[in-house]
Structures are given as C-alpha cells and as structure tokens.
Short mmCIF file of C-alpha atoms in Angstrom, two decimals:
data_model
loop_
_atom_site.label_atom_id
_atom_site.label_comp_id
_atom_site.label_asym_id
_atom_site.label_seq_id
_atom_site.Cartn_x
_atom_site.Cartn_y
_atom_site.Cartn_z
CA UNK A 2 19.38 -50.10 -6.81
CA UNK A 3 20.70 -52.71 -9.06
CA UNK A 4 22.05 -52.82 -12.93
CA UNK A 5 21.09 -49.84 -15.01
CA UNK A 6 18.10 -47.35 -13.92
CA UNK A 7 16.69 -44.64 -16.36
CA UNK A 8 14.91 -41.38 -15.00
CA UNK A 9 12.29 -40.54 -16.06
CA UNK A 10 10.68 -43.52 -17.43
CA UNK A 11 8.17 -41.49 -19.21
CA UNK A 12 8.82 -37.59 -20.76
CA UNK A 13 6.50 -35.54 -22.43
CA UNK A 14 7.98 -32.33 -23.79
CA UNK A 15 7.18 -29.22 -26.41
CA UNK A 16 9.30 -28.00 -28.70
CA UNK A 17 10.53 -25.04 -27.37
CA UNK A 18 11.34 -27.38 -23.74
CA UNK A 19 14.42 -28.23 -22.12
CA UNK A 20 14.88 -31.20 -20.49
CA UNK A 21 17.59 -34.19 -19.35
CA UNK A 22 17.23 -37.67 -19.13
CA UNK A 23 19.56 -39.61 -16.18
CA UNK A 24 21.10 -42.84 -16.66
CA UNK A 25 23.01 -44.47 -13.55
CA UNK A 26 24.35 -47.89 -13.49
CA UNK A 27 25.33 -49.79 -10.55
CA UNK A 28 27.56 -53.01 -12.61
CA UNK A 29 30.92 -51.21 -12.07
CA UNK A 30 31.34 -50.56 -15.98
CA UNK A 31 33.38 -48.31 -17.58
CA UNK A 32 31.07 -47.79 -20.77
CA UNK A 33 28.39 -46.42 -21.22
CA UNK A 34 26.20 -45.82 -24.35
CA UNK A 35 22.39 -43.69 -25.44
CA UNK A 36 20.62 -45.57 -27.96
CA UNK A 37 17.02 -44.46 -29.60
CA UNK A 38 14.48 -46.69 -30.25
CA UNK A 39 12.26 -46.01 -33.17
CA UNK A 40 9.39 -47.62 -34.15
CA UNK A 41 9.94 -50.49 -37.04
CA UNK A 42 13.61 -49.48 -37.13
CA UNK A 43 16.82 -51.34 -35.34
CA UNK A 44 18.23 -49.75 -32.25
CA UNK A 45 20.33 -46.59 -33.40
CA UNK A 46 23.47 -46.02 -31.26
CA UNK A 47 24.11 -42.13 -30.44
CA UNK A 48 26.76 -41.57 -27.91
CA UNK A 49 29.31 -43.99 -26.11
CA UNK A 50 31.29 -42.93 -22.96
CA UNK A 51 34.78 -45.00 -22.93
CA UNK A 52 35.62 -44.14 -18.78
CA UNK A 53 34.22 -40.47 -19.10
CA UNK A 54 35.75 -39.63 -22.72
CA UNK A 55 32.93 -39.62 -25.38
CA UNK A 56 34.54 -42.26 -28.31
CA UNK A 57 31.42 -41.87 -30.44
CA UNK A 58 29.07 -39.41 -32.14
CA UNK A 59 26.88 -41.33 -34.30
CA UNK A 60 26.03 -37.82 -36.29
CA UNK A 61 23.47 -37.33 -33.79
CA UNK A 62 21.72 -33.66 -34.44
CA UNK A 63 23.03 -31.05 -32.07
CA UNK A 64 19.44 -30.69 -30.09
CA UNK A 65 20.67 -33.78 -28.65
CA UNK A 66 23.94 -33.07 -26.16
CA UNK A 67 25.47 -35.82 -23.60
CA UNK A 68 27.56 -35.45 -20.45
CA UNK A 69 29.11 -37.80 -18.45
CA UNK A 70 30.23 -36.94 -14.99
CA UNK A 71 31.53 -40.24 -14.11
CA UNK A 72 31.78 -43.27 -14.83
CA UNK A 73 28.90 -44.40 -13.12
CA UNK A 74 26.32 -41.26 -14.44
CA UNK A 75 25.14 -40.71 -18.05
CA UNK A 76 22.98 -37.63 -18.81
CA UNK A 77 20.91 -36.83 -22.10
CA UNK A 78 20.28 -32.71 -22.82
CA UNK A 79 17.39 -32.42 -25.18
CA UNK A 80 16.81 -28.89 -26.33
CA UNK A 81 14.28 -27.66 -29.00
CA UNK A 82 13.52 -31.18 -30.11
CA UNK A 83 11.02 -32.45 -32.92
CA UNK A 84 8.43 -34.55 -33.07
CA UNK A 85 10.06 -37.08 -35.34
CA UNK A 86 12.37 -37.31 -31.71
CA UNK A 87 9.78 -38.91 -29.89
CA UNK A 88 11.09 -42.42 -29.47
CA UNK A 89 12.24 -45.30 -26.79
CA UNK A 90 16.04 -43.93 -25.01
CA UNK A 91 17.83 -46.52 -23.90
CA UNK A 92 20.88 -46.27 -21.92
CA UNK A 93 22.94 -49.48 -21.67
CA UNK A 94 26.93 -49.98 -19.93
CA UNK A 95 29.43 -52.61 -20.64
CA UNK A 96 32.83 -53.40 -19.46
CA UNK A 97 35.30 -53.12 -22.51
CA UNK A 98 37.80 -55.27 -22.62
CA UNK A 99 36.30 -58.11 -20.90
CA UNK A 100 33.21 -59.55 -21.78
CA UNK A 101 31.90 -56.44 -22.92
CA UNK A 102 27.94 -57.62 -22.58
CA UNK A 103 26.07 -54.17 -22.77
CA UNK A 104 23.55 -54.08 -19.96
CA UNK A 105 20.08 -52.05 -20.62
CA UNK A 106 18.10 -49.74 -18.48
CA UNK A 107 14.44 -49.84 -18.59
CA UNK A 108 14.32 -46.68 -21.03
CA UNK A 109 12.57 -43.55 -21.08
CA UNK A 110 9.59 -43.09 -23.17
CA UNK A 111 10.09 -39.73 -25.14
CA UNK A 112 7.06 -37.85 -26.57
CA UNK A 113 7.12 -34.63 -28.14
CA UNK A 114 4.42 -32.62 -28.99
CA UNK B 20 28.07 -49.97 -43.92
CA UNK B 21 27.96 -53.26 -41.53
CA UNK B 22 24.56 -54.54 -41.59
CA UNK B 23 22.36 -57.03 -39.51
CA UNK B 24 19.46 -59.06 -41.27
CA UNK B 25 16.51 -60.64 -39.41
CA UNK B 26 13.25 -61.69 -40.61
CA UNK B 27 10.74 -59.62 -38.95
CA UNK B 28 7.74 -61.80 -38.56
CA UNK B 29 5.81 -62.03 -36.63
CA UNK B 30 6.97 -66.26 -36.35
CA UNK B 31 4.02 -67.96 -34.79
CA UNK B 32 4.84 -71.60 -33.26
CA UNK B 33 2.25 -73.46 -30.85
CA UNK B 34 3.35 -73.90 -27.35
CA UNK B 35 5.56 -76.79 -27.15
CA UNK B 36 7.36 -76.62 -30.08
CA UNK B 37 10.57 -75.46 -31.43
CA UNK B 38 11.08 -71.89 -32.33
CA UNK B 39 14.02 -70.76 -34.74
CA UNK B 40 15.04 -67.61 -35.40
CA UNK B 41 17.64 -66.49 -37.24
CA UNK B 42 20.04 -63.89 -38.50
CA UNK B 43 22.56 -62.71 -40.97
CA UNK B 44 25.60 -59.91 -41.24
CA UNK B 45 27.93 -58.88 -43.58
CA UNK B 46 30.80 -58.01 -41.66
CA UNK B 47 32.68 -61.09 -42.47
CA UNK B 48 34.91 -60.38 -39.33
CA UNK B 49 33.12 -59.82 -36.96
CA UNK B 50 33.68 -62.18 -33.87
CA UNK B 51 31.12 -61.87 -30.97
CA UNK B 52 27.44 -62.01 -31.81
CA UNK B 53 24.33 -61.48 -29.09
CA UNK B 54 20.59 -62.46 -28.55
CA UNK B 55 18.74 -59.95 -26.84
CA UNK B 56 14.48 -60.50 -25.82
CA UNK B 57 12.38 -57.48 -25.80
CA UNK B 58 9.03 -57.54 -24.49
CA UNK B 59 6.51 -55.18 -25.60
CA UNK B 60 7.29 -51.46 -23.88
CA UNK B 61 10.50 -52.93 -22.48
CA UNK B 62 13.72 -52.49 -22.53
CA UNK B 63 16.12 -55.76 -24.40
CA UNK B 64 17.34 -58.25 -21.51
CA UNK B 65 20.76 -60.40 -23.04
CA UNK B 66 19.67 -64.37 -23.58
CA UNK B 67 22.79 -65.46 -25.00
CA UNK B 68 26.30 -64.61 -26.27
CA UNK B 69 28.66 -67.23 -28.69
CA UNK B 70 32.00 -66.23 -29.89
CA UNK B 71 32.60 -69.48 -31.44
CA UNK B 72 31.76 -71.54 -34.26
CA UNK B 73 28.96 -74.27 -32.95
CA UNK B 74 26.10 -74.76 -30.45
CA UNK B 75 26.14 -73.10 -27.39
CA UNK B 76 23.25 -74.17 -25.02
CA UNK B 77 22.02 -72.90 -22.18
CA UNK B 78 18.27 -74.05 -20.65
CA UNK B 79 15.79 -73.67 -23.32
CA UNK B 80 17.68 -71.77 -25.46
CA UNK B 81 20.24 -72.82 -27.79
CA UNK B 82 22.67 -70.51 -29.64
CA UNK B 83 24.44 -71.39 -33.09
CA UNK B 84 27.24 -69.76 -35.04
CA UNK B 85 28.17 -70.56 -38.42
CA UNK B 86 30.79 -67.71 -39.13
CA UNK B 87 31.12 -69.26 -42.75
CA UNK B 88 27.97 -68.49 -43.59
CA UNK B 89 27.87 -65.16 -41.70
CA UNK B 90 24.74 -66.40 -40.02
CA UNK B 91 23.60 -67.41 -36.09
CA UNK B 92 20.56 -68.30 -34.81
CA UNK B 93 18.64 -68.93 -31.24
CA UNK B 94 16.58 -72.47 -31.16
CA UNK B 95 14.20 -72.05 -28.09
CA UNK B 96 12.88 -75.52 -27.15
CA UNK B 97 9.56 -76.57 -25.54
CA UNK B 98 8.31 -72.74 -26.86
CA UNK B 99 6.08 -70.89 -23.99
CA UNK B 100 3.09 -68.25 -24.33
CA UNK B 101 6.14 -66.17 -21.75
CA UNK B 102 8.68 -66.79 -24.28
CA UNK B 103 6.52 -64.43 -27.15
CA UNK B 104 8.87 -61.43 -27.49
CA UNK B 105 10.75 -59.45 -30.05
CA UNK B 106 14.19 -60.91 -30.60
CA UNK B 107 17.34 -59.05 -31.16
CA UNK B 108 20.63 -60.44 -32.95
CA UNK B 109 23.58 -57.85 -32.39
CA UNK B 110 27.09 -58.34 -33.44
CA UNK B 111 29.98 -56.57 -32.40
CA UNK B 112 31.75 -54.25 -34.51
CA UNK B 113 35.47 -53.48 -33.97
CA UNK B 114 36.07 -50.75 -36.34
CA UNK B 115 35.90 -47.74 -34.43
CA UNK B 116 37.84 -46.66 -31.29
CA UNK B 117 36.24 -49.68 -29.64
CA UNK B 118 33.76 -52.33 -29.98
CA UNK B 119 29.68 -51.47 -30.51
CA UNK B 120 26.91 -53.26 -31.06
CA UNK B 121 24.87 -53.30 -34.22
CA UNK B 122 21.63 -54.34 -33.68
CA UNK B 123 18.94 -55.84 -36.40
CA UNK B 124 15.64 -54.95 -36.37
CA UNK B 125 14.41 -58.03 -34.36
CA UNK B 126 12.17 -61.01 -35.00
CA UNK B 127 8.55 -60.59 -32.74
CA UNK B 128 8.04 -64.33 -31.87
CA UNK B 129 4.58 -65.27 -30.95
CA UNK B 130 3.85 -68.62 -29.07
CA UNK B 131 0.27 -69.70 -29.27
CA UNK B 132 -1.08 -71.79 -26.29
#
C-alpha cells in the first residue's frame, strides 16, 4: 500500500449505529488530519493529530470522537449520528515543519439514514 | 475568521485553450498557498504549491502569486476534456498550534472537446 488509504470507502449507517472509519498512511508523516466534505460547502477541518497529540478540535459535535494510536493510524468513532452527517471523510497527513503538503486518502462516503 | 474566495462556476473553455482560475484570501499573512484537482466522487490530488511572489510553472500548469493583492491563480495551458475537475485553492494558516489548511469552495472547470 502506498500514500493514504481510507476504510471503508463507502458506510451506510442508522442513527442509533456505531461505527469507525480507519485512516493509515504509508508517507512517513507525523500529521494527520479528518476533514468532511459537504455538498456546495469548502472542506471543513475537524481533528489534526501533531505526532499522536490531538492540536485541534474544530468544535466538532461530540457524536464524532478521534483516536490516534500512532503516528501512522487515524481512527474516526461515529456514534448516534444524524442525517445532516452524511458527507465525503477525508483523511489527509503532512509532514510539519517541512514542506508540510497534506496528502489525501480516497475518502469514505458516509450515509446516514 | 480567515477566508478563501473562488468563483464557483462552472468555467467552460474549449479544448485547447487557456483556462484561468483564480482565488482570493484575506489573511494578509499568510505565506504558502495550494492548488488541489478534485474529480467528481474523488478525493483532491495537490497540482501545485508557490510560496513566493511570481510564476511558478510546472507542465501545463502554471501557478501565480500576487501576495499584494491577496490573490493566486492556476493558468492550465492547451486545456483537456481530462483536465475538467473541481479546483481547490488552500492557504495555510499559522495561527493555531500549527499550520492548517483553509480550503475555498473550489472552481468545477469544464473543458469542452
């Protein structure tokens, strides 16, 4: 596997569901970040990972919970989510202090019902 | 709050010619400014970065920074049907605990053949 890879590309979920998305990238960065993709609206940024500590909290609702294990691993919790939730996640990594370029995965199309 | 303006389109151009897209933010500061292309269902793939004040070319595609103005835009030359996309500007923002992008909405080019 090369550069960023999302699992699962495609989610559909209830309400009342729990479920994670998995981000992994292979670039040897030391950032990480979940964006949501909404229709007619610009890329929202929700969490970044600075080398496992969580810098940012974009006041994301609390349905929506991150972990990072590692520098190389970037989960998404979703718990009792809404339909105005169902979007595009993107996960992307950079390098800080270098170039920092942020790298995309290929997403994971979110639909909830 | 930092904000990034683009035109959202769609711009139409006939194959061949010269498409120019451009953008605008009103962080007068900021230093480091990004084209991304996003085909439809995709995730965005980086075309360009320029840090400085200029052209920077590279192929088709020609990146230019006029920090003055707060503006930069991305020429693409000898436009292709392949080359019809959404188009992403993104600028780096330095004012939390480390830099993020913020995105604009995007441009959707479309290249007629």
């Amino acid at each position: 596997e090369t550069g960023v890879t999302q699992t699962p590309r495609h989610l559909v979920m209830g309400m009342t569901n729990k479920k994670s998305l998995k981000c992994e990238q292979h670039l040897g960065h030391n950032a990480m970040y979940w964006y949501k993709q909404s229709a007619k609206k610009p890329l929202e940024l929700m969490f970044v990972y600075n080398f496992k500590e969580q810098t940012e909290n974009n006041s994301v609702p609390s349905r929506f919970s991150p972990e990072c294990p590692n520098s190389s691993h970037l989960f998404l919790h979703l718990h009792t989510l809404q339909p105005e939730d169902s979007a595009l996640y993107l996960c992307a990594s950079s390098q800080v202090g270098i170039q920092e370029t942020q790298y995309f995965g290929p997403g994971t199309r979110l639909l909830v019902l | 709050q930092k904000e990034v303006e683009q035109n959202s389109g769609p711009l139409s151009v006939p194959e061949g010619a010269i498409a120019s897209l451009n953008c605008t933010y009103s962080d007068r500061g900021s230093q480091s400014f990004f084209w991304y292309r996003q085909y439809s269902g995709k995730s965005p793939e980086l075309i360009m970065f320029i840090y400085s004040n200029g052209d920077k070319e590279d192929g088709r595609f020609t990146a230019q920074l006029n920090k003055a103005s707060q503006y930069v835009s991305l020429l693409i030359r000898d436009s292709q049907p392949s080359d019809s996309a959404t188009y992403l500007c993104a600028v780096m923002d330095y004012g939390g605990s480390q830099g993020n992008l913020i995105f604009g909405k995007g441009t959707k080019l479309s290249v007629k053949p």
